[in-house]
PDB file of C-alpha atoms in Angstrom:
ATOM      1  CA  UNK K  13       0.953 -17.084  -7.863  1.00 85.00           C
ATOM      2  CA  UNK K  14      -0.078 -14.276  -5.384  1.00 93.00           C
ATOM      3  CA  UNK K  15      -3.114 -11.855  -6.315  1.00 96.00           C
ATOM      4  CA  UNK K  16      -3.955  -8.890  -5.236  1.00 97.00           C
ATOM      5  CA  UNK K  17      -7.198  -6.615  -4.955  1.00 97.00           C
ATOM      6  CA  UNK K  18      -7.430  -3.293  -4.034  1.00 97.00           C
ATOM      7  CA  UNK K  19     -10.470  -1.091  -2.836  1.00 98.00           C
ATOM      8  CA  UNK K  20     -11.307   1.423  -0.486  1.00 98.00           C
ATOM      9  CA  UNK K  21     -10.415   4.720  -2.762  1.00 98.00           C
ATOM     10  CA  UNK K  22     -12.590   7.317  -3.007  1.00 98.00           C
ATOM     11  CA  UNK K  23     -12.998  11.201  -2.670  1.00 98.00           C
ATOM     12  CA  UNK K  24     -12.620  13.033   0.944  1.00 98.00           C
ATOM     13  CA  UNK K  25     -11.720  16.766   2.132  1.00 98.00           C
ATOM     14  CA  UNK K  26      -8.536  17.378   3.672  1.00 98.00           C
ATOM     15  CA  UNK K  27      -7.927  16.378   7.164  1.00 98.00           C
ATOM     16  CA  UNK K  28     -10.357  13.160   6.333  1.00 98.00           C
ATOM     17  CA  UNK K  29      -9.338   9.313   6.787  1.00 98.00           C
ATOM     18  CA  UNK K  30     -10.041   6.846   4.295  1.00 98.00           C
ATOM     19  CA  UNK K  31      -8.706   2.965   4.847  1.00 98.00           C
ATOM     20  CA  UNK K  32      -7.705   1.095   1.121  1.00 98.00           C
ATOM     21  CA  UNK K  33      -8.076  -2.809   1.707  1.00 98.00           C
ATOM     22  CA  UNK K  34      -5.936  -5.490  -0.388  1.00 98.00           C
ATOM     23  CA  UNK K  35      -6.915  -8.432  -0.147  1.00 98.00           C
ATOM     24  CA  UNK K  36      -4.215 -10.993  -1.134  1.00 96.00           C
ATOM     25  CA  UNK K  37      -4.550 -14.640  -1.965  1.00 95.00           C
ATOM     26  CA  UNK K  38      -1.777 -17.226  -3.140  1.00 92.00           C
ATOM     27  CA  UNK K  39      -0.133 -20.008  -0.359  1.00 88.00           C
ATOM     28  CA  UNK K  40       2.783 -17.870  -0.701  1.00 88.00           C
ATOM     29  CA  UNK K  41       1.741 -14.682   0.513  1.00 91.00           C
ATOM     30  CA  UNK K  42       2.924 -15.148   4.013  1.00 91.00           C
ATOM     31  CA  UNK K  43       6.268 -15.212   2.751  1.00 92.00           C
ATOM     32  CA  UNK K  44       6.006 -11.672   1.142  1.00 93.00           C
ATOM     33  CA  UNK K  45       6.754  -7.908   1.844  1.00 96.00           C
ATOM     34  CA  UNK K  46       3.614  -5.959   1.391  1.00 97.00           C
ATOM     35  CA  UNK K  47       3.463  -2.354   0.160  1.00 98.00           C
ATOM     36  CA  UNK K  48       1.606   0.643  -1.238  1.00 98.00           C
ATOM     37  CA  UNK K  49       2.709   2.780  -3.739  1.00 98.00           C
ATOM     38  CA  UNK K  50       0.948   5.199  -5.646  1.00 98.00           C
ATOM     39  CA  UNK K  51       1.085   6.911  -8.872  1.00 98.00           C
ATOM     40  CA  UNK K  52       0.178  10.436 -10.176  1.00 96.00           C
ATOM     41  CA  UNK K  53      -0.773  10.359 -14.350  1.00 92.00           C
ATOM     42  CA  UNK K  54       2.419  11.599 -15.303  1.00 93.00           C
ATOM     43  CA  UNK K  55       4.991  10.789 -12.971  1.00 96.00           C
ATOM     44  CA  UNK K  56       6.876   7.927 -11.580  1.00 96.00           C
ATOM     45  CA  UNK K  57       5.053   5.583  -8.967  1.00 96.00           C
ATOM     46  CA  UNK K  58       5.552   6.748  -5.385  1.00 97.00           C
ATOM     47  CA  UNK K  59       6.681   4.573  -2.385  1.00 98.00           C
ATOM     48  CA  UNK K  60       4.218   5.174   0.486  1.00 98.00           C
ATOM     49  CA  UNK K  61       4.732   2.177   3.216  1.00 98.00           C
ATOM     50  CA  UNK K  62       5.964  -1.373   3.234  1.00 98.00           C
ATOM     51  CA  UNK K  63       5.464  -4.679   6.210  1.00 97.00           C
ATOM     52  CA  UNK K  64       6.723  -8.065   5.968  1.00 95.00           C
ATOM     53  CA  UNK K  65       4.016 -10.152   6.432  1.00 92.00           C
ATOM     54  CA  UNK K  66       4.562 -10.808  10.187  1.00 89.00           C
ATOM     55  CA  UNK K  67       4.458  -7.108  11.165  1.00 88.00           C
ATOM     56  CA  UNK K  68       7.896  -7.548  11.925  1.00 88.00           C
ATOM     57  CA  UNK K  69       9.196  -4.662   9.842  1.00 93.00           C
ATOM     58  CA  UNK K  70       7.529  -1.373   8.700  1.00 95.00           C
ATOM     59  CA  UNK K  71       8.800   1.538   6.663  1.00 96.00           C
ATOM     60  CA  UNK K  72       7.097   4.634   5.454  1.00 98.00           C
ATOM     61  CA  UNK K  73       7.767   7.252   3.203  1.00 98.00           C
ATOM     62  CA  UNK K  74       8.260  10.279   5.259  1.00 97.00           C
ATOM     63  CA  UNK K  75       5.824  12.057   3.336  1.00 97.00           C
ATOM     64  CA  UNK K  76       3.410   9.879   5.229  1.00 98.00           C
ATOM     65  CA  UNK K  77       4.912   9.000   8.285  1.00 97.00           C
ATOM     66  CA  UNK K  78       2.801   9.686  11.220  1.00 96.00           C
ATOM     67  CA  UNK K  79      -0.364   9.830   9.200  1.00 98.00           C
ATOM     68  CA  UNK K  80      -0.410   6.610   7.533  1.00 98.00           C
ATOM     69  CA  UNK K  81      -0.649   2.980   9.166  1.00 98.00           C
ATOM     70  CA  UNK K  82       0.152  -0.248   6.885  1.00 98.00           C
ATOM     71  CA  UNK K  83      -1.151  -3.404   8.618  1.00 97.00           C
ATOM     72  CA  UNK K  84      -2.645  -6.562   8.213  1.00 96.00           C
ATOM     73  CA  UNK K  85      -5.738  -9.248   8.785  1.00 96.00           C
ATOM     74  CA  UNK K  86      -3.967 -12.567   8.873  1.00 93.00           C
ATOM     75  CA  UNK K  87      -7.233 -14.686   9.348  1.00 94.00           C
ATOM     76  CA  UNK K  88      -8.516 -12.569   6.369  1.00 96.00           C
ATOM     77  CA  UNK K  89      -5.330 -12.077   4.464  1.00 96.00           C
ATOM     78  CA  UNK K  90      -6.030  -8.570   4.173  1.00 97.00           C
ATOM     79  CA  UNK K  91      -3.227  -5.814   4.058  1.00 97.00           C
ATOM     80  CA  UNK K  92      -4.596  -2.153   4.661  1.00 98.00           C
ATOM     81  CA  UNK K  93      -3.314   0.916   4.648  1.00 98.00           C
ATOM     82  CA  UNK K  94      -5.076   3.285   7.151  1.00 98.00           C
ATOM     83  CA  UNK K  95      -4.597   7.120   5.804  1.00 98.00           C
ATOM     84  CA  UNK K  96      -5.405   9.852   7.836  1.00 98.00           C
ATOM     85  CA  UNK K  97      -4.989  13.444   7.724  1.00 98.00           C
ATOM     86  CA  UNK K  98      -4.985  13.498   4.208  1.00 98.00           C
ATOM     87  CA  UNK K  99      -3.459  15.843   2.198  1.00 98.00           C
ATOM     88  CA  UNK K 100      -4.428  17.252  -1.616  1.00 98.00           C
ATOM     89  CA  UNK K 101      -0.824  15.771  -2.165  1.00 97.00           C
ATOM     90  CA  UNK K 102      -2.161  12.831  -1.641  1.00 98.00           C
ATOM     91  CA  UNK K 103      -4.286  12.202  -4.954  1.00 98.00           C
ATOM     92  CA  UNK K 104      -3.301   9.275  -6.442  1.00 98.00           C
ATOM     93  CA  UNK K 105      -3.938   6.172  -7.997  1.00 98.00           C
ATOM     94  CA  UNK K 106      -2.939   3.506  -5.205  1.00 98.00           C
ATOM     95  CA  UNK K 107      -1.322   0.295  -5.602  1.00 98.00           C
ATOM     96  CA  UNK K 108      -0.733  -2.365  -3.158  1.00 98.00           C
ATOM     97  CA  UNK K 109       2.137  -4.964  -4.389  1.00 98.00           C
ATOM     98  CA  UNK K 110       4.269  -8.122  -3.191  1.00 97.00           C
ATOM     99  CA  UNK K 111       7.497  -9.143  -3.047  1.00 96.00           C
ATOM    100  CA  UNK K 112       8.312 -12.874  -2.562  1.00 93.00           C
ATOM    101  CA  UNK K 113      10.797 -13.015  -0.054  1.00 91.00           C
ATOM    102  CA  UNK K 114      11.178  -9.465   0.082  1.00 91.00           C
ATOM    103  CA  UNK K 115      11.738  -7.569   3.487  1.00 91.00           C
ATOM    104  CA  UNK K 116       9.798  -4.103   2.247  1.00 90.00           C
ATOM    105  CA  UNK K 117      12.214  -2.115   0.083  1.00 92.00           C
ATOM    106  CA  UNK K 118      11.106   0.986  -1.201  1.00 94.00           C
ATOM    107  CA  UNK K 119      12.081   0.074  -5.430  1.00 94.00           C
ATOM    108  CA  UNK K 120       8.774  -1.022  -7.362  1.00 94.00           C
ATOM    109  CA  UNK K 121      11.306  -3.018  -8.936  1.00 93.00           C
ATOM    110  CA  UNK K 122      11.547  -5.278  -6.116  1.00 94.00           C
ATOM    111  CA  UNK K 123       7.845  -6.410  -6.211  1.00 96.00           C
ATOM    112  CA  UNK K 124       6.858  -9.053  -8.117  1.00 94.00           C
ATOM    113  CA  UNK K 125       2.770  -8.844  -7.841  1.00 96.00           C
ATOM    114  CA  UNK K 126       0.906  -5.650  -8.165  1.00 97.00           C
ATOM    115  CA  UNK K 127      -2.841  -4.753  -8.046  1.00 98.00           C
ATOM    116  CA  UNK K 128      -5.015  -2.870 -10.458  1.00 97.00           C
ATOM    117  CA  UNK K 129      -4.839   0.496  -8.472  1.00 97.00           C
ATOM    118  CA  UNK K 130      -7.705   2.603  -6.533  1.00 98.00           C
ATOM    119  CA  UNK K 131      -7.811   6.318  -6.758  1.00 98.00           C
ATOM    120  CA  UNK K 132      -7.714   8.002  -3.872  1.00 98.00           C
ATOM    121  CA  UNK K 133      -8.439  12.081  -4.488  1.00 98.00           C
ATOM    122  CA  UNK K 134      -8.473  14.389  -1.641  1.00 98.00           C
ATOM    123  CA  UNK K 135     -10.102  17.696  -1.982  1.00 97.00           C
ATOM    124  CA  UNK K 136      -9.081  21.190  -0.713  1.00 93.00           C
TER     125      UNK K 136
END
């Protein structure tokens, strides 16, 4: 079983950085695909960026691309996702998730472990 833990949310102004933190456990999470979504109230849950475990893969929504960074702690087995020059169109609930096997598709119906979300809201 793989869990996952997310923090780091919080409230900043436009053109402000925040870094979200998952920390994963389970002896199989070096086998995943790691990614954040995120999800308005509303509205469908959002790809944002994917990594296999090993780094050796990365994609990004291009929405983010540029401004975002998804990477990990090994030694920690930590997966964050560095956000910067955030956007108001950024507000949302974030969601780190895992997908055994997986090589960081962009479906949430690929991922088979999710977290319990941290909101992220980014003020004008």
């Amino acid at each position: 079983q793989v869990q996952l833990v997310e923090s780091g949310g919080g409230l900043v102004q436009a053109g402000g950085s925040l870094r979200l933190s998952c920390a994963a456990s389970g002896r199989r999470i070096t086998t995943c695909a790691m990614a954040w979504f995120r999800q308005v109230s509303g509205k469908e849950r959002e790809f944002v960026a994917a990594m296999t475990w090993s780094g050796s893969s990365t994609n990004y929504a291009d929405s983010v691309k540029d401004r975002f960074t998804i990477y990990r702690d090994n030694a920690k087995k930590v997966v964050y996702l560095q956000m910067n020059s955030l956007k108001p169109e950024d507000t949302a609930v974030y969601y780190c998730a895992a997908d055994l096997m997986g090589v960081g598709a962009e479906r949430e119906v690929e991922y088979d472990y999710w977290g319990q979300g941290t909101q992220v809201t980014v003020s004008s």
